[in-house]
């Protein structure tokens, strides 16, 4: 059974003929489209290493059937930087030492980009940790990851509304 | 993964016809289906992808104040729908306590209801499992079973239903709308998931090919919005299934409880409504002893199915505690850690300090 799907990946159109519907979005990216930046950790939705954006939303590409993604816009870690200029989340990860071995990092960064777009964490480290809990880091770089996500989130908020000096702090009364 | 045919029908009529053929299964977000197919615990011959079916992805408010949630609404979209979360806060809290942000973005309402048990032996085709393969036995009974059922189980199966979402839904009396080529019908959510009896392979009331099209919450369910909480005990703070969980909702009039709703998760093969515990609270003034008694009543018929006697006491305490939280009132803003006993509480000192 052969199936043709078309995907826009990092702004480029791909028409792919799938000779087997079993292929996941993760395997398609890594094995067929030469985009190995997205990592395979558990392959079962339990680690977040495979996080990509589908139509702007973060999901686990290991639990997405490629065939079911037909027509979607996909963003992977390879699509974030503009030429030599890093995406602000990538820059924040370097700035805050948010990784050690780096295996979880593409997934962490894609997840953080999704989190900032969702706009639910504000400037609250507890909310950032909770909403990043779908990304496991075996090296335990969580402290740096949280700081990087907070900083990138702050910058995104400033850029979105440069005139107000009053972003939602998102803090609970404690 | 076993090879399968993939079809993506454009209409509901086509989908239910395809799904009625033996060997078919629906694919929605895929977060449970694909997982089970990878490990060999599910092996459909034909996957019917329902993600493009029209008209199933809306949250519709009904003229009487109830709400109809389309089966393809994603878990995160429902939880972050401002009007929905304000009307049914414990449903939003339960959704946000489940899985991870990525999984909630993919998971659908219908898929969440229909997710299969997390029993390790169910997921391992090399193990005996009556639920996966009728009559093969149950390796959980002498195996790793501390997470298993304490209510409503039989020797044939001791598994639990893992959904968080279903727990407040059963407390609020939700109805599940289903459709097949034979027509439409409505199933009270309390009757959707079946207790194992001697047929644990029959997991739900759905007939072959039936599609969940939506879930309805009755208008009266919003009357609990001021006092409604979900509490979920996990082995880590986030991204873990419930050991036990509970939803509680109260209506307080003139200092007395006019109506109470209580349901438990992680204790049985279905979300467990505790109707007698609810009745014990009606008409009385809320108090700690009354809440503790409700916890006792809710677990009165519980017994261990293995190395899990601890869950009974935990469940009693979680009922008492979620009632206490509900009485304090629904927080104005969703807690930073939804459903967590460790979440900071408004006007109290924080539940826990992280470094
Ligand atoms: C790592 C991990 C952690 C998780 N943690 C939690 C948790 O803490 N709490 C929790 O509640 N859940 C948790 N989940 C489960 C998750 O909520 C479910 O996988 C998800 O809700 C399933 O939805 P889906 O749309 O992806 O369904 P699918 O995987 O597409 O389908 C699941 C099942 O439902 C059937 N189905 C789907 N839609 C319909 C329909 N409309 N009508 C009839 N049948 C249908 C499918 O045939 C299949 O059998 C977790 C999952 C993972 C992988
Ligand atoms: S508890 Fe139920 S699901 Fe688990 S092995 Fe036994 S029969 Fe199978
Ligand atoms: S590889 Fe997808 S979540 Fe681990
Ligand atoms: S940096 Fe090594 S796993 Fe996260």
Coordinates of C-alpha atoms and ligand atoms in Angstrom, one line a residue:
Chain A
X1 CA 0.0 0.0 0.0
X2 CA 1.5 3.3 -1.0
X3 CA 0.5 6.7 0.3
X4 CA 1.6 10.1 -0.7
X5 CA 1.7 12.8 1.9
X6 CA 2.8 16.4 1.7
X7 CA 4.4 18.3 4.6
X8 CA 5.9 21.7 5.0
X9 CA 9.0 21.2 7.1
X10 CA 10.9 24.2 8.3
X11 CA 9.3 26.2 5.6
X12 CA 10.1 23.8 2.8
X13 CA 7.6 21.7 1.0
X14 CA 8.1 17.9 1.0
X15 CA 6.1 15.4 -1.0
X16 CA 6.8 12.0 0.4
X17 CA 5.7 8.6 -0.8
X18 CA 5.2 6.3 2.1
X19 CA 5.4 2.6 1.1
X20 CA 4.4 1.6 4.6
X21 CA 2.0 3.5 6.9
X22 CA 3.8 2.3 10.0
X23 CA 6.4 5.1 9.9
X24 CA 6.2 7.7 12.6
X25 CA 6.8 11.4 12.1
X26 CA 10.0 11.0 14.1
X27 CA 11.4 8.2 11.9
X28 CA 10.4 10.0 8.8
X29 CA 12.3 13.1 9.8
X30 CA 15.4 11.2 10.9
X31 CA 15.6 8.3 8.5
X32 CA 14.0 9.7 5.3
X33 CA 14.4 13.4 5.3
X34 CA 17.9 13.7 6.7
X35 CA 16.8 15.8 9.7
X36 CA 18.4 13.9 12.6
X37 CA 18.3 16.9 15.0
X38 CA 15.0 15.6 16.5
X39 CA 16.1 12.8 18.9
X40 CA 14.7 9.4 19.7
X41 CA 14.8 8.7 23.4
X42 CA 12.1 6.3 24.6
X43 CA 10.0 6.1 21.4
X44 CA 6.9 5.9 23.7
X45 CA 5.9 9.4 24.7
X46 CA 7.8 9.2 28.0
X47 CA 10.8 11.5 27.5
X48 CA 10.1 14.4 25.2
X49 CA 13.4 14.1 23.2
X50 CA 11.4 13.9 20.0
X51 CA 9.4 17.1 20.5
X52 CA 8.6 19.1 17.4
X53 CA 6.0 21.7 16.5
X54 CA 3.1 20.6 14.3
X55 CA 1.0 23.6 13.1
X56 CA 2.7 25.6 15.9
X57 CA 1.9 23.2 18.7
X58 CA 4.5 21.0 20.5
X59 CA 3.9 17.3 20.3
X60 CA 5.8 14.0 20.6
X61 CA 6.8 13.0 17.1
X62 CA 7.4 9.4 18.2
X63 CA 3.6 9.0 18.8
X64 CA 2.5 10.7 15.6
X65 CA 1.9 8.6 12.5
X66 CA 3.5 10.4 9.6
X67 CA 0.5 9.5 7.4
X68 CA -1.8 11.3 9.8
X69 CA 0.3 14.5 9.6
X70 CA -0.5 15.0 5.9
X71 CA -0.8 18.7 5.1
X72 CA 0.8 19.8 8.4
X73 CA 3.5 22.5 9.0
X74 CA 6.3 21.0 11.0
X75 CA 9.1 22.9 12.7
X76 CA 12.1 21.0 14.0
X77 CA 15.2 22.2 15.8
X78 CA 16.9 22.6 12.3
X79 CA 14.3 25.2 11.4
X80 CA 14.8 27.6 14.4
X81 CA 17.9 29.6 13.6
X82 CA 17.9 32.2 10.9
X83 CA 21.1 31.6 9.0
X84 CA 23.9 32.2 11.6
X85 CA 21.5 33.9 14.0
X86 CA 20.3 31.6 16.8
X87 CA 16.7 31.6 17.9
X88 CA 16.4 33.4 21.2
X89 CA 15.6 30.1 23.0
X90 CA 18.7 28.5 21.6
X91 CA 20.8 31.5 22.7
X92 CA 19.2 31.4 26.2
X93 CA 20.1 27.7 26.5
X94 CA 23.7 28.5 25.8
X95 CA 23.7 31.5 28.0
X96 CA 22.3 29.5 31.0
X97 CA 24.3 26.3 30.6
X98 CA 21.0 24.5 30.1
X99 CA 22.6 21.2 28.9
X100 CA 25.4 18.8 29.5
X101 CA 25.4 15.9 27.1
X102 CA 22.9 17.7 24.9
X103 CA 20.8 14.6 23.9
X104 CA 17.6 16.0 25.3
X105 CA 18.3 19.6 24.2
X106 CA 16.6 19.7 20.8
X107 CA 13.4 18.4 22.5
X108 CA 13.8 20.8 25.4
X109 CA 14.2 23.8 23.1
X110 CA 11.3 22.9 20.8
X111 CA 9.2 22.3 23.9
X112 CA 10.2 25.7 25.3
X113 CA 9.3 27.4 22.0
X114 CA 5.9 25.8 22.3
X115 CA 5.5 26.7 25.9
X116 CA 6.3 30.4 25.2
X117 CA 3.8 30.5 22.4
X118 CA 1.1 29.0 24.6
X119 CA 1.7 31.8 27.1
X120 CA 0.5 30.0 30.2
X121 CA 3.7 30.1 32.4
X122 CA 4.2 33.8 32.8
X123 CA 7.3 34.5 34.8
X124 CA 6.7 31.8 37.3
X125 CA 9.5 29.2 37.6
X126 CA 7.0 26.7 39.1
X127 CA 4.7 27.0 36.1
X128 CA 7.7 26.7 33.8
X129 CA 8.9 23.5 35.5
X130 CA 5.4 22.0 35.4
X131 CA 4.9 22.9 31.7
X132 CA 8.3 21.5 30.8
X133 CA 7.8 18.3 32.7
X134 CA 7.3 16.4 29.5
X135 CA 11.0 16.7 28.8
X136 CA 13.3 14.5 30.8
X137 CA 17.0 15.4 31.2
X138 CA 19.1 12.5 32.3
X139 CA 22.0 14.9 33.0
X140 CA 19.7 16.9 35.4
X141 CA 20.3 20.3 33.8
X142 CA 16.9 21.4 35.0
X143 CA 18.1 24.5 36.9
X144 CA 19.7 26.0 33.7
X145 CA 16.8 24.9 31.6
X146 CA 14.2 26.6 33.8
X147 CA 16.4 29.8 33.8
X148 CA 16.8 29.7 30.1
X149 CA 13.1 29.3 29.5
X150 CA 12.2 32.1 31.9
X151 CA 14.6 34.4 30.2
X152 CA 13.5 33.6 26.7
X153 CA 9.9 34.0 27.8
X154 CA 10.6 37.4 29.3
X155 CA 12.3 38.6 26.1
X156 CA 9.5 37.3 24.0
X157 CA 7.0 39.2 26.2
X158 CA 9.0 42.4 26.0
X159 CA 9.2 42.1 22.2
X160 CA 5.5 41.5 22.0
X161 CA 4.6 44.6 24.0
X162 CA 7.6 46.9 24.3
X163 CA 5.6 49.9 25.7
X164 CA 4.4 48.2 29.0
X165 CA 6.9 47.6 31.7
X166 CA 4.3 45.4 33.4
X167 CA 4.1 41.8 32.2
X168 CA 2.0 39.4 34.2
X169 CA 4.3 38.0 36.8
X170 CA 2.2 34.9 37.0
X171 CA 3.2 34.5 40.7
X172 CA 0.9 32.9 43.2
X173 CA 0.6 34.6 46.6
X174 CA 2.9 32.5 48.8
Chain B
X1 CA 4.5 -3.2 14.7
X2 CA 2.2 -5.4 12.6
X3 CA 1.5 -4.1 9.2
X4 CA -1.9 -2.4 8.8
X5 CA -4.0 -0.6 6.2
X6 CA -4.3 3.1 6.8
X7 CA -7.5 4.9 5.8
X8 CA -8.6 8.5 6.4
X9 CA -12.3 8.8 5.7
X10 CA -13.7 12.2 4.9
X11 CA -17.1 11.6 6.4
X12 CA -18.5 10.2 9.6
X13 CA -20.7 7.8 7.7
X14 CA -17.6 6.4 5.9
X15 CA -15.6 6.1 9.1
X16 CA -18.2 4.1 11.1
X17 CA -18.7 1.8 8.1
X18 CA -15.0 1.1 7.8
X19 CA -14.7 0.7 11.6
X20 CA -17.5 -1.9 11.7
X21 CA -15.3 -4.3 9.7
X22 CA -13.5 -6.8 11.9
X23 CA -9.9 -5.9 12.6
X24 CA -10.5 -2.1 12.4
X25 CA -9.6 0.5 15.1
X26 CA -9.9 4.2 15.3
X27 CA -6.8 6.5 15.4
X28 CA -7.2 9.9 17.0
X29 CA -4.2 11.6 18.6
X30 CA -2.4 8.3 18.5
X31 CA -0.7 8.7 21.9
X32 CA -2.2 5.5 23.2
X33 CA -2.9 3.6 20.1
X34 CA 0.5 3.9 18.5
X35 CA 2.2 3.2 21.8
X36 CA 0.3 -0.1 22.2
X37 CA 0.9 -1.0 18.5
X38 CA 4.6 -0.5 19.0
X39 CA 4.8 -3.0 21.8
X40 CA 2.4 -5.4 20.1
X41 CA -0.4 -5.1 22.7
X42 CA -2.6 -3.8 19.9
X43 CA -2.4 -5.1 16.3
X44 CA -5.3 -3.7 14.2
X45 CA -5.4 -4.7 10.6
X46 CA -6.9 -1.4 9.6
X47 CA -6.5 2.0 11.2
X48 CA -9.3 4.4 10.6
X49 CA -7.9 7.9 11.1
X50 CA -10.7 10.1 12.4
X51 CA -8.7 13.3 12.8
X52 CA -10.1 15.0 9.7
X53 CA -13.7 14.2 10.3
X54 CA -15.7 17.5 10.2
X55 CA -17.7 18.9 13.1
X56 CA -16.1 17.1 16.0
X57 CA -13.6 19.7 17.2
X58 CA -15.8 22.3 18.8
X59 CA -16.9 23.2 22.4
X60 CA -20.5 24.1 22.0
X61 CA -22.6 25.8 24.6
X62 CA -26.2 24.6 24.7
X63 CA -29.2 26.8 25.2
X64 CA -29.9 25.3 28.7
X65 CA -26.3 26.2 29.9
X66 CA -24.9 22.7 29.4
X67 CA -22.0 22.1 27.1
X68 CA -21.2 19.6 24.3
X69 CA -17.5 18.8 23.8
X70 CA -16.6 17.4 20.4
X71 CA -14.6 14.1 20.5
X72 CA -11.7 15.6 18.6
X73 CA -11.2 18.6 20.9
X74 CA -7.6 18.3 22.1
X75 CA -7.1 17.9 25.9
X76 CA -5.1 21.1 26.1
X77 CA -7.6 23.2 24.1
X78 CA -10.4 22.1 26.4
X79 CA -8.4 22.8 29.6
X80 CA -7.4 26.2 28.4
X81 CA -10.9 27.2 27.1
X82 CA -11.6 30.1 29.5
X83 CA -15.4 29.7 29.7
X84 CA -15.1 25.9 30.1
X85 CA -12.5 26.1 32.8
X86 CA -14.5 28.7 34.7
X87 CA -17.7 26.6 34.5
X88 CA -16.1 23.2 35.2
X89 CA -12.9 23.9 37.0
X90 CA -12.2 20.4 38.3
X91 CA -12.4 19.0 34.8
X92 CA -9.8 21.5 33.6
X93 CA -7.6 20.8 36.6
X94 CA -7.8 17.0 36.0
X95 CA -6.9 17.5 32.3
X96 CA -3.9 19.6 33.2
X97 CA -2.7 17.1 35.8
X98 CA -2.5 14.4 33.1
X99 CA 0.4 13.4 30.9
X100 CA 2.6 16.3 29.6
X101 CA 2.0 19.5 27.7
X102 CA 3.0 17.7 24.5
X103 CA 0.7 14.8 25.0
X104 CA -2.2 17.0 26.0
X105 CA -1.7 18.9 22.7
X106 CA -2.2 15.7 20.7
X107 CA -4.6 13.7 22.9
X108 CA -8.3 14.0 22.1
X109 CA -11.4 13.9 24.3
X110 CA -12.6 10.6 22.7
X111 CA -9.1 9.1 22.9
X112 CA -8.7 10.0 26.6
X113 CA -12.0 8.3 27.5
X114 CA -11.1 5.2 25.4
X115 CA -7.4 4.9 26.6
X116 CA -6.5 1.4 27.7
X117 CA -5.2 0.3 31.1
X118 CA -1.5 0.9 32.0
X119 CA -1.2 -2.6 33.5
X120 CA 2.3 -3.7 32.5
X121 CA 1.2 -7.2 31.7
X122 CA -1.5 -5.9 29.4
X123 CA 1.2 -4.1 27.5
X124 CA 3.5 -7.1 27.3
X125 CA 2.3 -9.7 24.7
X126 CA 4.5 -12.3 26.4
X127 CA 2.5 -12.2 29.6
X128 CA -0.8 -13.8 30.4
X129 CA -3.6 -11.2 30.4
X130 CA -7.3 -11.9 30.2
X131 CA -8.0 -8.4 29.1
X132 CA -5.8 -8.6 26.1
X133 CA -6.4 -12.3 25.4
X134 CA -9.5 -13.8 26.9
X135 CA -8.9 -16.9 29.0
X136 CA -5.1 -16.5 29.1
X137 CA -4.8 -15.7 32.8
X138 CA -3.7 -12.7 34.7
X139 CA 0.0 -12.3 35.4
X140 CA -0.6 -9.2 37.5
X141 CA -2.2 -11.2 40.3
X142 CA 1.2 -12.6 41.4
X143 CA 3.2 -9.8 39.8
X144 CA 3.9 -6.1 40.1
X145 CA 0.5 -5.0 41.3
X146 CA 0.9 -2.1 43.7
X147 CA -0.8 0.3 41.3
X148 CA -3.8 -2.0 40.7
X149 CA -7.4 -1.9 41.8
X150 CA -8.9 -1.9 45.3
X151 CA -12.5 -1.6 44.2
X152 CA -14.7 -3.6 41.7
X153 CA -12.1 -6.1 40.6
X154 CA -12.4 -9.8 40.2
X155 CA -9.9 -12.7 40.0
X156 CA -10.0 -12.3 36.2
X157 CA -8.6 -8.8 36.1
X158 CA -7.4 -6.3 38.7
X159 CA -6.4 -3.5 36.4
X160 CA -7.4 0.2 36.8
X161 CA -8.6 2.8 34.3
X162 CA -5.9 5.5 34.2
X163 CA -7.7 8.6 32.9
X164 CA -7.8 11.7 35.0
X165 CA -10.3 13.5 32.8
X166 CA -13.0 10.8 33.4
X167 CA -13.0 11.2 37.2
X168 CA -14.6 14.7 37.3
X169 CA -16.7 13.7 34.3
X170 CA -18.3 10.8 36.2
X171 CA -18.8 13.0 39.3
X172 CA -20.6 15.6 37.2
X173 CA -22.8 13.0 35.4
X174 CA -21.5 13.5 31.9
X175 CA -23.0 11.8 28.9
X176 CA -21.2 10.2 26.0
X177 CA -22.6 10.6 22.5
X178 CA -21.9 7.7 20.2
X179 CA -22.7 7.0 16.6
X180 CA -22.5 4.0 14.3
X181 CA -24.2 2.9 11.0
X182 CA -27.1 1.7 13.2
X183 CA -27.7 5.3 14.5
X184 CA -26.9 7.4 17.5
X185 CA -27.2 6.8 21.2
X186 CA -26.2 8.3 24.5
X187 CA -24.4 6.5 27.3
X188 CA -24.0 7.9 30.8
X189 CA -20.3 8.0 31.4
X190 CA -20.7 5.9 34.5
X191 CA -21.8 3.1 32.2
X192 CA -19.1 3.6 29.5
X193 CA -16.3 1.6 31.3
X194 CA -17.2 -1.9 32.4
X195 CA -16.0 -3.6 35.6
X196 CA -14.2 -6.8 34.7
X197 CA -16.5 -9.5 36.0
X198 CA -15.5 -12.6 34.2
X199 CA -15.2 -10.8 30.8
X200 CA -12.4 -8.3 31.3
X201 CA -11.8 -8.3 27.5
X202 CA -15.0 -6.3 27.3
X203 CA -13.7 -2.9 28.4
X204 CA -16.4 -0.5 27.4
X205 CA -20.1 -0.4 26.5
X206 CA -19.2 0.6 22.9
X207 CA -20.3 -1.8 20.2
X208 CA -18.1 -2.7 17.3
X209 CA -17.5 0.3 15.0
X210 CA -19.2 2.8 17.4
X211 CA -17.6 6.2 17.4
X212 CA -17.6 8.6 20.3
X213 CA -18.7 11.9 18.7
X214 CA -18.9 14.1 21.9
X215 CA -19.3 14.4 25.6
X216 CA -22.1 16.4 27.2
X217 CA -22.1 18.0 30.6
X218 CA -25.5 18.9 32.0
X219 CA -26.4 22.5 32.8
X220 CA -26.5 21.8 36.5
X221 CA -22.9 20.7 36.6
X222 CA -21.8 24.4 36.4
X223 CA -23.5 25.1 39.8
X224 CA -20.5 23.4 41.5
X225 CA -18.0 25.8 40.0
X226 CA -17.3 27.7 43.2
X227 CA -16.3 24.6 45.1
X228 CA -14.7 22.1 42.8
X229 CA -11.2 20.5 43.0
X230 CA -9.2 17.6 41.6
X231 CA -6.4 16.0 43.6
X232 CA -4.0 13.4 42.2
X233 CA -1.3 11.6 44.1
X234 CA 1.6 10.6 41.9
X235 CA 5.0 9.0 42.4
X236 CA 6.6 12.2 41.1
X237 CA 5.2 15.7 41.0
X238 CA 4.3 15.7 37.3
X239 CA 4.1 13.6 34.1
X240 CA 2.9 10.5 36.0
X241 CA -0.3 8.5 36.3
X242 CA -2.3 8.7 39.5
X243 CA -1.6 6.2 42.3
X244 CA -5.0 7.5 43.5
X245 CA -6.9 10.6 42.7
X246 CA -10.2 12.2 43.5
X247 CA -12.6 14.9 42.3
X248 CA -14.9 16.7 44.7
X249 CA -17.5 19.3 44.2
X250 CA -19.9 21.0 46.7
X251 CA -22.8 23.4 46.6
X252 CA -23.1 25.2 49.9
X253 CA -26.3 27.0 50.9
X254 CA -26.8 28.8 54.2
X255 CA -23.7 27.1 55.7
X256 CA -24.9 23.6 54.8
X257 CA -24.0 21.2 52.0
X258 CA -26.9 21.2 49.5
X259 CA -25.2 18.9 47.0
X260 CA -22.0 16.9 46.9
X261 CA -20.2 15.0 44.2
X262 CA -17.2 12.7 44.7
X263 CA -15.4 10.4 42.4
X264 CA -12.1 8.5 42.6
X265 CA -9.5 7.6 40.0
X266 CA -6.8 4.9 39.9
X267 CA -8.9 2.6 42.1
X268 CA -10.9 0.5 39.7
X269 CA -11.4 -0.4 36.0
X270 CA -13.6 2.6 35.7
X271 CA -13.8 6.1 37.2
X272 CA -15.5 5.4 40.5
X273 CA -18.4 7.6 41.6
X274 CA -18.9 7.5 45.4
X275 CA -22.6 8.1 45.6
X276 CA -23.1 6.9 49.2
X277 CA -20.3 9.1 50.4
X278 CA -22.0 12.0 48.5
X279 CA -25.3 11.3 50.2
X280 CA -23.7 11.3 53.7
X281 CA -22.8 14.9 53.2
X282 CA -26.1 16.3 52.0
X283 CA -27.9 18.6 54.4
X284 CA -25.1 18.8 57.0
X285 CA -22.6 21.5 57.9
X286 CA -19.2 20.8 56.3
X287 CA -16.6 19.6 58.9
X288 CA -13.4 17.6 59.0
X289 CA -15.1 14.6 60.7
X290 CA -17.9 14.6 58.1
X291 CA -15.3 14.6 55.3
X292 CA -13.3 11.8 57.0
X293 CA -16.5 9.8 57.3
X294 CA -17.2 10.4 53.6
X295 CA -13.7 9.0 52.9
X296 CA -14.5 5.9 55.0
X297 CA -17.8 5.3 53.2
X298 CA -16.3 5.8 49.8
X299 CA -13.8 3.0 50.5
X300 CA -16.1 0.8 52.6
X301 CA -16.1 -2.1 50.1
X302 CA -12.4 -1.8 49.2
X303 CA -9.9 -4.5 49.6
X304 CA -6.4 -5.1 48.3
X305 CA -5.9 -7.0 45.0
X306 CA -2.2 -7.5 45.7
X307 CA 0.5 -5.5 47.3
X308 CA -1.7 -2.4 47.4
X309 CA -3.5 -2.2 50.7
X310 CA -1.8 1.2 51.1
X311 CA -3.9 2.6 48.3
X312 CA -7.1 2.2 50.4
X313 CA -5.8 4.4 53.2
X314 CA -4.4 6.8 50.7
X315 CA -7.7 7.0 48.9
X316 CA -9.6 7.7 52.1
X317 CA -7.2 10.5 52.9
X318 CA -7.3 11.9 49.4
X319 CA -11.1 12.1 49.6
X320 CA -11.0 13.9 52.9
X321 CA -8.4 16.3 51.5
X322 CA -10.1 17.1 48.2
X323 CA -13.3 17.8 50.0
X324 CA -11.4 20.2 52.3
X325 CA -9.9 21.9 49.3
X326 CA -13.3 22.1 47.6
X327 CA -14.8 23.7 50.6
X328 CA -12.0 26.3 50.7
X329 CA -13.2 27.3 47.2
X330 CA -12.0 27.0 43.7
X331 CA -8.8 29.1 43.3
X332 CA -9.2 32.1 41.0
X333 CA -6.3 31.0 38.9
X334 CA -5.4 27.4 38.0
X335 CA -2.7 26.3 40.5
X336 CA 0.9 26.2 39.2
X337 CA 0.8 22.4 39.8
X338 CA -2.7 21.3 38.8
X339 CA -4.1 18.5 41.0
X340 CA -0.9 18.4 43.1
X341 CA -1.0 18.2 46.8
X342 CA 2.3 20.1 46.6
X343 CA 0.8 23.1 44.8
X344 CA 1.0 26.5 46.6
X345 CA -2.3 27.5 48.0
X346 CA -3.8 31.0 47.8
X347 CA -3.4 32.8 51.2
X348 CA -1.6 29.8 52.7
X349 CA 2.1 29.3 52.8
X350 CA 3.3 27.3 49.8
X351 CA 2.7 23.5 49.8
X352 CA 6.3 22.8 49.1
X353 CA 9.5 24.8 48.4
X354 CA 11.7 24.0 45.4
X355 CA 15.3 25.1 45.4
Ligands
LIG1 C1 3.8 8.9 28.8 C2 2.3 9.1 28.9 C3 1.8 9.6 30.1 C4 0.4 9.7 30.2 N1 -0.1 10.2 31.4 C5 -1.4 10.3 31.6 C6 -2.0 10.8 32.8 O1 -1.3 11.2 33.7 N2 -3.3 10.9 32.9 C7 -4.2 10.5 31.9 O2 -5.4 10.6 32.0 N3 -3.7 10.1 30.7 C8 -2.3 10.0 30.5 N4 -1.8 9.5 29.4 C9 -2.8 8.9 28.4 C10 -3.3 9.9 27.4 O3 -4.2 10.7 28.1 C11 -4.0 9.1 26.3 O4 -2.9 8.5 25.6 C12 -4.7 10.1 25.4 O5 -5.7 10.7 26.1 C13 -5.3 9.3 24.2 O6 -5.9 10.1 23.3 P1 -5.6 10.0 21.8 O7 -6.4 11.0 21.0 O8 -4.1 10.2 21.5 O9 -6.1 8.6 21.5 P2 -5.6 7.4 20.5 O10 -4.3 6.9 21.0 O11 -5.7 7.8 19.1 O12 -6.7 6.3 20.8 C14 -6.8 5.7 22.1 C15 -7.9 4.7 22.0 O13 -9.2 5.3 21.8 C16 -9.9 4.9 20.7 N5 -10.6 6.1 20.2 C17 -10.0 7.3 19.9 N6 -10.9 8.2 19.6 C18 -12.1 7.5 19.6 C19 -13.5 7.9 19.4 N7 -13.8 9.2 19.1 N8 -14.5 7.0 19.5 C20 -14.2 5.7 19.8 N9 -12.9 5.3 20.1 C21 -11.9 6.2 20.0 C22 -8.8 4.3 19.8 O14 -9.2 3.3 18.9 C23 -7.8 3.7 20.8 O15 -8.2 2.5 21.2 C24 -0.4 9.4 29.2 C25 0.1 8.9 28.0 C26 1.4 8.7 27.8 C27 2.0 8.2 26.6
LIG2 S1 -4.8 -7.1 35.7 FE1 -6.1 -7.2 33.9 S2 -4.9 -6.1 32.4 FE2 -3.5 -6.7 34.0 S3 -2.7 -8.7 33.4 FE3 -4.4 -9.1 34.7 S4 -6.1 -9.3 33.2 FE4 -4.5 -8.3 32.1
LIG3 S1 11.2 9.7 22.0 FE1 9.2 10.5 21.9 S2 8.9 11.0 23.9 FE2 10.7 9.8 24.1
LIG4 S1 21.7 17.4 28.7 FE1 22.0 15.2 28.9 S2 20.0 14.5 28.9 FE2 19.7 16.6 29.1

